[in-house]
Coordinates of C-alpha atoms in Angstrom, one line a residue:
X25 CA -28.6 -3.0 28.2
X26 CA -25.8 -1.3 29.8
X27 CA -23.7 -4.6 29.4
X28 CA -24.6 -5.3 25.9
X29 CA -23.2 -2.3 24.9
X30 CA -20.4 -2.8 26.8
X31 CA -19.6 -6.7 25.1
X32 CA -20.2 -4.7 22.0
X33 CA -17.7 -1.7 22.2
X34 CA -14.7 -4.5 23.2
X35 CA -15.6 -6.5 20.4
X36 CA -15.8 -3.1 18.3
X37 CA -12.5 -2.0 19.7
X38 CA -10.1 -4.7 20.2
X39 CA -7.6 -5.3 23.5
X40 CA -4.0 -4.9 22.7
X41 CA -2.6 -8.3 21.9
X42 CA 1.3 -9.3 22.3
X43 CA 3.1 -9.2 18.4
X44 CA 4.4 -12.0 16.9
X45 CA 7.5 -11.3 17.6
X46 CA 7.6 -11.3 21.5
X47 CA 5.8 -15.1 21.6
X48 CA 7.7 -17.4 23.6
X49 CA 10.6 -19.3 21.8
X50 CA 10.7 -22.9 21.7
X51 CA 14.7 -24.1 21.4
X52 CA 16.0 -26.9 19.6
X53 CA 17.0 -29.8 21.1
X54 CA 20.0 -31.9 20.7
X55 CA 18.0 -35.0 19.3
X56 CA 17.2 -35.2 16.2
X57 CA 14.5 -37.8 16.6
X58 CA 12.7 -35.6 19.0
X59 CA 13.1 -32.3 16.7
X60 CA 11.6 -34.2 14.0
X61 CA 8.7 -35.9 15.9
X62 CA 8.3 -31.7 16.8
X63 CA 8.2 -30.6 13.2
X64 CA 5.3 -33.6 12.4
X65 CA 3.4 -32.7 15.3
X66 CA 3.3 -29.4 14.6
X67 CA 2.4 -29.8 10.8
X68 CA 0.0 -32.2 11.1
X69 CA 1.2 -34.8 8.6
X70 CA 0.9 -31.7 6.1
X71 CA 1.3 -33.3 2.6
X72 CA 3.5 -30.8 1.5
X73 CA 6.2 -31.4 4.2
X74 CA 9.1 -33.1 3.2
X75 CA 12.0 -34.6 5.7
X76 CA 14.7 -36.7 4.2
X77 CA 16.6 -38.7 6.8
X78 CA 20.1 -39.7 6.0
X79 CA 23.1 -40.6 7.7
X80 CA 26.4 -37.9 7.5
X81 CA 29.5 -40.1 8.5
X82 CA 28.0 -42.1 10.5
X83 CA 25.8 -39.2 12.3
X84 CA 22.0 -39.2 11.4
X85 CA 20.9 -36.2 9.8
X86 CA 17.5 -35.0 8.3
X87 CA 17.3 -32.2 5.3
X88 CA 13.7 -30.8 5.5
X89 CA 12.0 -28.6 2.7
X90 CA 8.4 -27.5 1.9
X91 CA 7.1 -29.0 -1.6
X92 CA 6.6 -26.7 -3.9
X93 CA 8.9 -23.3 -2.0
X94 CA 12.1 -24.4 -3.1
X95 CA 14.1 -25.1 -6.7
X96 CA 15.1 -28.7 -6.6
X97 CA 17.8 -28.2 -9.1
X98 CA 19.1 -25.6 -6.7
X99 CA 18.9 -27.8 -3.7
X100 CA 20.2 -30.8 -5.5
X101 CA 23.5 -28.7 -6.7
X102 CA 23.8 -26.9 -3.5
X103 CA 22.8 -29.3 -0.5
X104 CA 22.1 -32.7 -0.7
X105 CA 24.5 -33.8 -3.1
X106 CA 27.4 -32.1 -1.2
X107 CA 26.1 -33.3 2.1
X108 CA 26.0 -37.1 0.4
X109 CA 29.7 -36.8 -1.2
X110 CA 31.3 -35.2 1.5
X111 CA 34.7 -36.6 2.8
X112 CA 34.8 -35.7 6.8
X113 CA 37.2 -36.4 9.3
X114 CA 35.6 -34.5 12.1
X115 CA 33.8 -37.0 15.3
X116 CA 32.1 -34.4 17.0
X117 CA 28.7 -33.7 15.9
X118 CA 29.5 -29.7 16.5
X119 CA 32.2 -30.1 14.2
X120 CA 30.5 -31.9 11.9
X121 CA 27.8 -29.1 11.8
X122 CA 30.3 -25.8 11.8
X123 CA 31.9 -27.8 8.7
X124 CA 29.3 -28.4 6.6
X125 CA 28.3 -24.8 7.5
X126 CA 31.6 -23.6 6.7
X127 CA 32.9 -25.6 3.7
X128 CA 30.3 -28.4 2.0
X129 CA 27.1 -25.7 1.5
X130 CA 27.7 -23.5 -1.5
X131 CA 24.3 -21.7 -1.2
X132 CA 25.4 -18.0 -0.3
X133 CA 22.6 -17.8 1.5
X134 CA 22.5 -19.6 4.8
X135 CA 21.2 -19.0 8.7
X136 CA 22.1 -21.0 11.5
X137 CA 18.5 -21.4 13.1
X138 CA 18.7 -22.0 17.2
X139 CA 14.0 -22.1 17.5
X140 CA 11.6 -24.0 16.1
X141 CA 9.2 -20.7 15.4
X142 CA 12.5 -19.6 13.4
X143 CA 12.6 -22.8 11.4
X144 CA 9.0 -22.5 10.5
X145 CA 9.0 -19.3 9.0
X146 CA 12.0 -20.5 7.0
X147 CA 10.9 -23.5 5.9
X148 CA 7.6 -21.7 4.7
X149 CA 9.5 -18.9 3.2
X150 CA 11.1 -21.8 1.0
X151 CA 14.4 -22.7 2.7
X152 CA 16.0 -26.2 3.0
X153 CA 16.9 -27.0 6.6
X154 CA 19.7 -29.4 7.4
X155 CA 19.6 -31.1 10.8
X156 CA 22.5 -33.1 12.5
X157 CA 21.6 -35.8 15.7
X158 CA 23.5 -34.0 18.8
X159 CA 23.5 -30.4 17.7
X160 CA 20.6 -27.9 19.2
X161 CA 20.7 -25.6 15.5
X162 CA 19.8 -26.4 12.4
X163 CA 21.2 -24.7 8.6
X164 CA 18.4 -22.8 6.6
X165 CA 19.9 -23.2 3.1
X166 CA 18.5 -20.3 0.9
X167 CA 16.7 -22.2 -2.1
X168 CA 13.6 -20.9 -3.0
X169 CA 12.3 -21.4 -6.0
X170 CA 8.5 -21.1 -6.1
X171 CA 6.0 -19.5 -9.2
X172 CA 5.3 -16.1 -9.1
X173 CA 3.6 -13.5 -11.3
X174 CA 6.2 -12.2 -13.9
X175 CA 7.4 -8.2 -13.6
X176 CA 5.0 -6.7 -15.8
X177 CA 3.3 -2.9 -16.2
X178 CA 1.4 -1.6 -13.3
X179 CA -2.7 -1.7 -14.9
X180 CA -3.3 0.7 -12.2
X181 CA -0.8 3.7 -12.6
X182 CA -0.5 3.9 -16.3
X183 CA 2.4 6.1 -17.5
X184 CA 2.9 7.4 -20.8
X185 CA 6.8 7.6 -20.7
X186 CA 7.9 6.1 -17.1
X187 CA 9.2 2.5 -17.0
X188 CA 7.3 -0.6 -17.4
X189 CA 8.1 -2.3 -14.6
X190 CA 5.6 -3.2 -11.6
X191 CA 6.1 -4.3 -8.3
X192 CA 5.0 -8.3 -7.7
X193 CA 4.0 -10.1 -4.7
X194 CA 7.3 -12.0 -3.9
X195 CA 9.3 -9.2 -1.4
X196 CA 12.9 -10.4 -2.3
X197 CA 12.0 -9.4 -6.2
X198 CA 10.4 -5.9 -4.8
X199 CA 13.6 -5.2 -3.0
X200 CA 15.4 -6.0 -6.3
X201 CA 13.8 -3.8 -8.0
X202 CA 14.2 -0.6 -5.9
X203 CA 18.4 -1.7 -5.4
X204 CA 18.5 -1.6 -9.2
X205 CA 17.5 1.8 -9.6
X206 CA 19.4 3.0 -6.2
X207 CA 22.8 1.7 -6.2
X208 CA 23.2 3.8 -2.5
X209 CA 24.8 1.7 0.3
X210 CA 22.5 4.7 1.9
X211 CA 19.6 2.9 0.7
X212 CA 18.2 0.8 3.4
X213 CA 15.8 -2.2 3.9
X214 CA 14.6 -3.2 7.5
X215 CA 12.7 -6.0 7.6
X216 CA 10.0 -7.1 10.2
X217 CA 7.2 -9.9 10.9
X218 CA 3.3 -8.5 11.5
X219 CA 0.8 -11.3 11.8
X220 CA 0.5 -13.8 14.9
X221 CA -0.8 -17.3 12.7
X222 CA 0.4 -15.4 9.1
X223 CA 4.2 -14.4 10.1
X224 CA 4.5 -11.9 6.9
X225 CA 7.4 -10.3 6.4
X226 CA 7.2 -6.8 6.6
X227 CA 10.1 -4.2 4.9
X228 CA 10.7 -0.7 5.5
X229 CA 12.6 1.0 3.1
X230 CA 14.2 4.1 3.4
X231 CA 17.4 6.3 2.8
X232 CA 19.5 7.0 5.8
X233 CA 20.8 10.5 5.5
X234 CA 17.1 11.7 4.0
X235 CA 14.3 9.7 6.4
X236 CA 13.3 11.8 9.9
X237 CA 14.6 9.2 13.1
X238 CA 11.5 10.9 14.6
X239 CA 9.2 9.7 11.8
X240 CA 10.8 6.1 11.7
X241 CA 10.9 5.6 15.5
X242 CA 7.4 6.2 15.1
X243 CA 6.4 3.9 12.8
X244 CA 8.5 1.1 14.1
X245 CA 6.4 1.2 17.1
X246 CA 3.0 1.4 15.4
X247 CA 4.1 -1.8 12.9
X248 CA 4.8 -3.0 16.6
X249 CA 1.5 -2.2 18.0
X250 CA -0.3 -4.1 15.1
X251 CA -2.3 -7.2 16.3
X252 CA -3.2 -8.9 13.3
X253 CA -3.7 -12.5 13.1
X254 CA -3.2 -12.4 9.0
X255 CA -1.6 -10.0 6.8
X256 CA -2.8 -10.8 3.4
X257 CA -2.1 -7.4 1.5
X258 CA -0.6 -4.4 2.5
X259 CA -3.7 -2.3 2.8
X260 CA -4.6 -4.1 6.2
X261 CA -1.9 -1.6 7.9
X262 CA -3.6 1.4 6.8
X263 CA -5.8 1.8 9.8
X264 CA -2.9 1.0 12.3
X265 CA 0.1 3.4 10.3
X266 CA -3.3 6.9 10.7
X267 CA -2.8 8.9 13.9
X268 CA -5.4 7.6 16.3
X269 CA -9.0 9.0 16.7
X270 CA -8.5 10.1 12.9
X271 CA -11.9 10.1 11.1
X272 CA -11.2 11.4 8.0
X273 CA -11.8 10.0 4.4
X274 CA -8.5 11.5 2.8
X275 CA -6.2 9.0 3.5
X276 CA -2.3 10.5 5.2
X277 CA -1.2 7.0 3.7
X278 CA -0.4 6.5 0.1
X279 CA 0.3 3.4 -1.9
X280 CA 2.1 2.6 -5.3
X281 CA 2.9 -0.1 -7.5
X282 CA 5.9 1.5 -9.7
X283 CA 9.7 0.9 -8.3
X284 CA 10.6 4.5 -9.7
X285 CA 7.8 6.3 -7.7
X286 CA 8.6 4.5 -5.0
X287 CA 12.4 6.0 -5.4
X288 CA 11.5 8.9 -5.8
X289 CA 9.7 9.2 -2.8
X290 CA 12.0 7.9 -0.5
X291 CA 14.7 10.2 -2.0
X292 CA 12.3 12.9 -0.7
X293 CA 12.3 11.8 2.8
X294 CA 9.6 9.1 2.7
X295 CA 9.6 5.3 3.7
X296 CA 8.0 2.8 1.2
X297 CA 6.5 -0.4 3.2
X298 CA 6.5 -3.6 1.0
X299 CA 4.6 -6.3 2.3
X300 CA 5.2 -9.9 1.4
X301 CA 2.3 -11.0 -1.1
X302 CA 1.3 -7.9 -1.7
X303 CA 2.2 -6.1 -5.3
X304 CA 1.4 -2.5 -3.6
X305 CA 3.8 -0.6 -1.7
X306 CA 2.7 1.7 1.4
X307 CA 4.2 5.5 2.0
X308 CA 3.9 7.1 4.4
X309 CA 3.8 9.8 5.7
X310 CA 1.7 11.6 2.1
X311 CA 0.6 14.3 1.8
X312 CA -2.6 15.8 0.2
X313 CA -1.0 17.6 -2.5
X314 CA 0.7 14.4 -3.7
X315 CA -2.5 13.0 -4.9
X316 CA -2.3 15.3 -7.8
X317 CA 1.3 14.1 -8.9
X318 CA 2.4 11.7 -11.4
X319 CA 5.6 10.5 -12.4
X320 CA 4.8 11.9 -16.2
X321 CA 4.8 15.4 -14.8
X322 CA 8.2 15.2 -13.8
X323 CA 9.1 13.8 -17.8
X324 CA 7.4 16.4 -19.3
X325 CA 8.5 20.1 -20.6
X326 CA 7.6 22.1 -17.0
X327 CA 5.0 24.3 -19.0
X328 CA 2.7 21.2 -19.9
X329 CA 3.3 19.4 -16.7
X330 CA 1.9 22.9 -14.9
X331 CA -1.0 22.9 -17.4
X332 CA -1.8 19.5 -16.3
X333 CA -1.8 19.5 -12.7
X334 CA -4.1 22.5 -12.8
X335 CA -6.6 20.5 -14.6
X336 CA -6.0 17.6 -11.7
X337 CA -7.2 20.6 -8.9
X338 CA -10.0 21.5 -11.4
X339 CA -11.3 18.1 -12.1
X340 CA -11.2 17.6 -8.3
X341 CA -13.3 20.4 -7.2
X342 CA -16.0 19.3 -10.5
X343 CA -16.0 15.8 -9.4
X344 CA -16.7 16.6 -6.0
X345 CA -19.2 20.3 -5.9
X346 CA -20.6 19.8 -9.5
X347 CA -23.3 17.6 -8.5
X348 CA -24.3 19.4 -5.3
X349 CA -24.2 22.8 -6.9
X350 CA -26.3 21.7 -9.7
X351 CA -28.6 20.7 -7.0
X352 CA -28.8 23.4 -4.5
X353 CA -28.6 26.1 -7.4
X354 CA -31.8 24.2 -9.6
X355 CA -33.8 24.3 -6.5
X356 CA -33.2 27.2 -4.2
X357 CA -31.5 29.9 -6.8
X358 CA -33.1 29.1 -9.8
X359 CA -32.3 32.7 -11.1
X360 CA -28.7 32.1 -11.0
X361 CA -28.5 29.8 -14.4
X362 CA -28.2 31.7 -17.8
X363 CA -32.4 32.3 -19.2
X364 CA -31.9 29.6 -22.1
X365 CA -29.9 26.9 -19.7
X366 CA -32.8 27.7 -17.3
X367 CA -36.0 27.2 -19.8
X368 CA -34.1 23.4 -20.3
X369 CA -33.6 22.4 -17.0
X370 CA -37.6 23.7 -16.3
X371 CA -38.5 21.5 -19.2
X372 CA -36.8 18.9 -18.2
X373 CA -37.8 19.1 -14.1
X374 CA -41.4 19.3 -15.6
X375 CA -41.6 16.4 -17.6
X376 CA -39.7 13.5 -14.7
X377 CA -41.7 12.8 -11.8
X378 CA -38.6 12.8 -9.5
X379 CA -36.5 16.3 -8.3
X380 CA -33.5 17.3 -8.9
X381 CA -32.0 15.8 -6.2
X382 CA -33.3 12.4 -6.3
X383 CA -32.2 12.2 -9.7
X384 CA -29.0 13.0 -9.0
X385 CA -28.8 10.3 -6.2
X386 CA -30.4 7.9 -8.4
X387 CA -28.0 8.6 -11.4
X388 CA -25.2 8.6 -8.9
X389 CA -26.4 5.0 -7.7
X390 CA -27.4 3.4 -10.8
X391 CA -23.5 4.6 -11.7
X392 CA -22.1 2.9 -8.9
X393 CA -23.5 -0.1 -9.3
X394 CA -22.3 0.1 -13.0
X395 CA -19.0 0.6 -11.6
X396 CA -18.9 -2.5 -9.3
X397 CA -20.4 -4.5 -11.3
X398 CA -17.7 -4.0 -14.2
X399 CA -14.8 -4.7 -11.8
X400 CA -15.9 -7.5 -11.0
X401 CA -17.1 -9.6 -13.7
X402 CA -14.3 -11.0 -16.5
X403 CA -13.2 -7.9 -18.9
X404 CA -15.6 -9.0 -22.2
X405 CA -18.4 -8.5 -19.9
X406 CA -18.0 -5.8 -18.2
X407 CA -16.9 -3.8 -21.5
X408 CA -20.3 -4.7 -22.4
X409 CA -22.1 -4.0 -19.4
X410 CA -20.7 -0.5 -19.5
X411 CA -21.7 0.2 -23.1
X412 CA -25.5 -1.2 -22.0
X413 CA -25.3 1.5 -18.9
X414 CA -24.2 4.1 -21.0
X415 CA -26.1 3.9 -24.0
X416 CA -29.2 1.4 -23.3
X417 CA -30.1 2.4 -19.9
X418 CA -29.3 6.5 -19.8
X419 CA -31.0 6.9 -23.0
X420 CA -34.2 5.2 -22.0
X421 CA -34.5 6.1 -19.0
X422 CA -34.2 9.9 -21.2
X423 CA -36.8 8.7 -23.2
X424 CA -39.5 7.2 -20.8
X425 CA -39.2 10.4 -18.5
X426 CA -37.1 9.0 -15.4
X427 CA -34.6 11.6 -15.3
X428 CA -33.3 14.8 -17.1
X429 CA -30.8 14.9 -19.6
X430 CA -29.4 17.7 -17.8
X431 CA -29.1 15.7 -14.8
X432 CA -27.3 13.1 -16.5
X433 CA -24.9 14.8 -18.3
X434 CA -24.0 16.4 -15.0
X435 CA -23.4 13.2 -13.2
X436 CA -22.1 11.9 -15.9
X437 CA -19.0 14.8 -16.6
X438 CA -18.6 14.5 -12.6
X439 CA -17.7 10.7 -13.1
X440 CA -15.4 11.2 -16.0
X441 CA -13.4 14.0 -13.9
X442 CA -13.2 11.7 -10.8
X443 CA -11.0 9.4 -12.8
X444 CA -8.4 12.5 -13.2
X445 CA -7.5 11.4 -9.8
X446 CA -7.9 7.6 -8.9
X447 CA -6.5 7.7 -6.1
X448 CA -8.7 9.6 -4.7
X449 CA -12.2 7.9 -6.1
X450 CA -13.3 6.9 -3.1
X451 CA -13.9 10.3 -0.7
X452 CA -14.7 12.0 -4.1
X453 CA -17.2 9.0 -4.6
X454 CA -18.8 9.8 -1.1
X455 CA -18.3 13.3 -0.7
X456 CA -20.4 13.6 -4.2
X457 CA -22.8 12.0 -2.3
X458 CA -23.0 14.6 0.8
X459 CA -23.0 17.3 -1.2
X460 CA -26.1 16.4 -3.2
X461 CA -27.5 15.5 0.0
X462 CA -26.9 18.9 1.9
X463 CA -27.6 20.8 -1.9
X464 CA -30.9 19.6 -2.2
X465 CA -32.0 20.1 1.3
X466 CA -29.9 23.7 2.5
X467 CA -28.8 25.0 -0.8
X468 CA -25.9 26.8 -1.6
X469 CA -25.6 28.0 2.1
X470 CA -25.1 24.3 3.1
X471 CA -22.8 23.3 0.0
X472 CA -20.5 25.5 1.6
X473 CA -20.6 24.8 5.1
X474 CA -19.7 21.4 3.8
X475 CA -17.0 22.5 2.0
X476 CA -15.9 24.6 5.0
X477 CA -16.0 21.3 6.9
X478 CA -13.9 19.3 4.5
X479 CA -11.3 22.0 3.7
X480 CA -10.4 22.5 7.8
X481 CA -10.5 18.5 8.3
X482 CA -7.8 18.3 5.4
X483 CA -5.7 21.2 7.2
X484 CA -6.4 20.2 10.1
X485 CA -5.0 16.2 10.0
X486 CA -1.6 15.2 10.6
X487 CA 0.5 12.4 10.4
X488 CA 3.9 11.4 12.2
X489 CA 4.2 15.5 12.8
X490 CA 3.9 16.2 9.1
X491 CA 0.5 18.4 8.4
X492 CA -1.7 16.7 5.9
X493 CA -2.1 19.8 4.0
X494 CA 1.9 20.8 3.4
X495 CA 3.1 23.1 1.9
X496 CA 0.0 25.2 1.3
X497 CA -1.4 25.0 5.2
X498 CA 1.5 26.0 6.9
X499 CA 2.1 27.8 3.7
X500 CA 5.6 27.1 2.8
X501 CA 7.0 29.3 -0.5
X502 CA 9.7 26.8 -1.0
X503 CA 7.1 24.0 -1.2
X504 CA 4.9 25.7 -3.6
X505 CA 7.9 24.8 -6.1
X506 CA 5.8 21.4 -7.2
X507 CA 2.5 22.4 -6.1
X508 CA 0.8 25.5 -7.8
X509 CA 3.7 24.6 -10.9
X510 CA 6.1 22.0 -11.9
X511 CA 9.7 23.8 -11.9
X512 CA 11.9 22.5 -14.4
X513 CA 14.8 20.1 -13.5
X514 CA 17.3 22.5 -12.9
X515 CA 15.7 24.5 -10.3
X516 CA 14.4 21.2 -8.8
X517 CA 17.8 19.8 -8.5
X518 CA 19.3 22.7 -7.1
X519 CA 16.9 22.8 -4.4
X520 CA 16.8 18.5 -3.9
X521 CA 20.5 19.2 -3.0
X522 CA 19.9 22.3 -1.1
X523 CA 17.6 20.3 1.5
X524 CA 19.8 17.1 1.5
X525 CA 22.8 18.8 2.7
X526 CA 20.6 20.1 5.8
X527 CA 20.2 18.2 8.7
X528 CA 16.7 16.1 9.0
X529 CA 14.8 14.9 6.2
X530 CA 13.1 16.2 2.9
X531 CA 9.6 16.6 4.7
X532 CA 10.6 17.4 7.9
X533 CA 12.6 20.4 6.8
X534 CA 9.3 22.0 4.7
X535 CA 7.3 21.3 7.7
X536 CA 9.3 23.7 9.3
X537 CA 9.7 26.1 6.5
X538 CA 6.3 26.6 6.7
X539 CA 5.8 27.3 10.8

């Protein structure tokens, strides 16, 4: 039994495995027959590898590209026909290479390739490598050219008066995007490779003079430390970029699919990590109190954009206690609702055969699957799968008895609110779940023992040294600035510059204004 358990914790927890990056290296070899028998044995006869032979001044030579990753136009313009109508007078195969390297190619893009790992991921990543017999290197020639999705709105972080632009899945048009809004030589991307079969490319993004070295050193080495075998979207580093033995369900990691967020947070401090293939950025570290911001309260009059992030904090709190109060109030403090609010909810409690909170758990259930189930089929019908929910099965199950109208409308203004914040749907989705749980069985006394339990696991979780719950835990009046209001530009600005001209970055400095 003893060694069951055992077999079942490593396979739960998984041994550190070496990174794609420190794998053994395989070198070129001065034959070109022999690099290209390499490059077939290793694809497999792949139908979509393609390896031209042809002979340079007398010297074989092979072009090899990937059908479908590269812009033939391109590559015709750029590489073969130069290499075919090239006039050489050098014998040496060397010098037959370092000139076509130096003065047939007009690609701007081009990387002299010494491994075979290197001209894989090259290849794949849709560049045209040109081979010479006699010479241990091959050119990657920069031509990619394959279909992507279009730069397009965001579906997922509407804004009323922010640009329209979204981030996509190829990285090179990500990176674009961000450079066009911060023409800073300051502005920097690093690029890495997670995934041992996948080899995705990995970017961190960040400005110089504003990021924390602590905070970056950091998160090199846990992008480092990640043993994936594939890295499909950008989500799959969550788990690896949270302090270890972190159990919480507020997440010290945010995301975003809008170039001009993402500026703005690395202005701040942050780093943005855009993963190849994936259209959603990764920032880290976040902070609680960031959940509740949007780029429309910083392009609104300071006034409104106050007004509206205090009805974020009050949606929050109704989408996550409203149920469970309901709950624990209907069935252990009774006296507590007004006399006419109370003769209703008796009625109602008297006439389904169910309590109060087994209606709310089934409401909350029969909502969830709702939910799911219009995600996930094609838009028409899940438009009309929510108005059946809504009107056809609510109001019957009203009618026939099933559950209270009270009850409904309840769980029903507690869904509406959770969608205030959608970032945060998910802990709001389960901690409404808890709280009806420990409201109908302790009442209010357990409702806030819960909440107790929640608010010290927020103040109490860190990430790369910066507390979860910053500025208002360590309280920090300079942080306050964007969290209980929106200041206007001016005093915003004034205070950006103020911290900039400090030594450290953005976050690290109101971590410490706050110990």
């Amino acid at each position: 039994m003893f060694d069951y358990w055992k077999r079942l914790w490593r396979a739960w927890v998984p041994s550190g495995q070496m990174p794609a990056s420190g794998q053994a290296s395989t070198l070129l070899t001065r034959s070109l027959l022999d690099n290209l028998v390499y490059f077939r044995q290793e694809f497999d006869g792949s139908a979509d590898l393609t390896i031209r032979e042809l002979e340079v001044a007398g010297t074989k030579a092979a072009v090899i590209t990937i059908e479908g990753m590269i812009n033939k136009q391109v590559f015709a313009t750029s590489v073969f026909n130069p290499l075919l109508q090239a006039e050489f007078w050098e014998t040496d195969p060397q010098e037959k290479f370092e000139y076509i390297r130096d003065s047939v190619l007009s690609a701007t893009e081009q990387v002299q390739v010494p491994t075979f790992e290197e001209a894989f991921k090259l290849a794949m990543s849709g560049f045209a490598l040109v081979a010479l017999d006699g010479v241990d290197a091959m050119l990657a020639i920069g031509v990619q050219g394959f279909s992507f999705r279009g730069v397009s709105e965001p579906t997922n972080e509407m804004m009323q008066r922010g640009s329209r632009e979204g981030l996509v899945e190829p990285l090179r048009i990500n990176m674009t995007l961000i450079r066009r809004r911060m023409k800073n030589p300051k502005l920097k991307f690093e690029m890495m490779s997670v995934g041992s079969v996948s080899q995705t490319d990995v970017c961190l993004c960040y400005l110089r003079d504003a990021v924390s070295p602590e905070i970056l050193r950091e998160l090199r080495d846990r992008i480092h430390r990640v043993n994936l075998e594939t890295l499909i979207s950008s989500e799959y580093l969550s788990p690896y970029l949270e302090e270890k033995g972190d159990f919480s369900m507020f997440s010290s990691i945010g995301s975003s699919e809008r170039p001009d967020t993402i500026c703005g947070k690395i202005t701040e401090g942050h780093i943005a990590i855009l993963v190849d293939g994936s259209p959603n950025a990764l920032i880290v570290p976040y902070l609680f109190v960031e959940y509740f911001q949007t780029l429309d309260d910083y392009t609104l009059r300071p006034y409104y954009a106050t007004f509206t992030r205090w009805l974020k904090y009050f949606a929050f709190f109704v989408a996550t206690l409203l149920p469970g109060l309901y709950v624990a109030i209907g069935t252990f403090n009774p006296e507590l609702f007004p006399g006419e609010l109370l003769n209703k909810i008796a009625s109602a409690i008297a006439s389904t055969p169910f309590s109060l909170m087994m209606e709310a758990l089934v409401i909350h259930f029969i909502y969830e699957i709702m939910r799911e189930a219009g995600l996930r089929l094609p838009k028409p019908l899940g438009h009309a799968v929510s108005i059946v929910g809504a009107l056809v099965i609510g109001d019957t199950a009203i009618n026939a008895g099933l559950i209270g109208a009270t009850t409904l409308m309840v769980v029903a203004l507690t869904a509406i609110c959770s969608y205030v914040i959608p970032n945060l749907y998910e802990p709001i989705a389960i901690l409404r779940l808890l709280f009806i749980l420990v409201g109908g069985i302790m009442g209010v006394w357990g409702i806030m023992l819960l909440f107790s339990i929640v608010l010290l696991n927020i103040c109490g979780k860190n990430n790369f040294g910066v507390p979860f719950a910053a500025p208002i835990s360590p309280f920090s009046l300079f942080g306050m600035r964007d969290v209980a209001m929106r200041a206007g530009w001016k005093t915003l600005s004034k205070k950006i510059n103020k911290v900039q001209n400090m030594p450290g970055s953005q976050i690290h400095q109101e971590k410490r204004s706050g110990q």
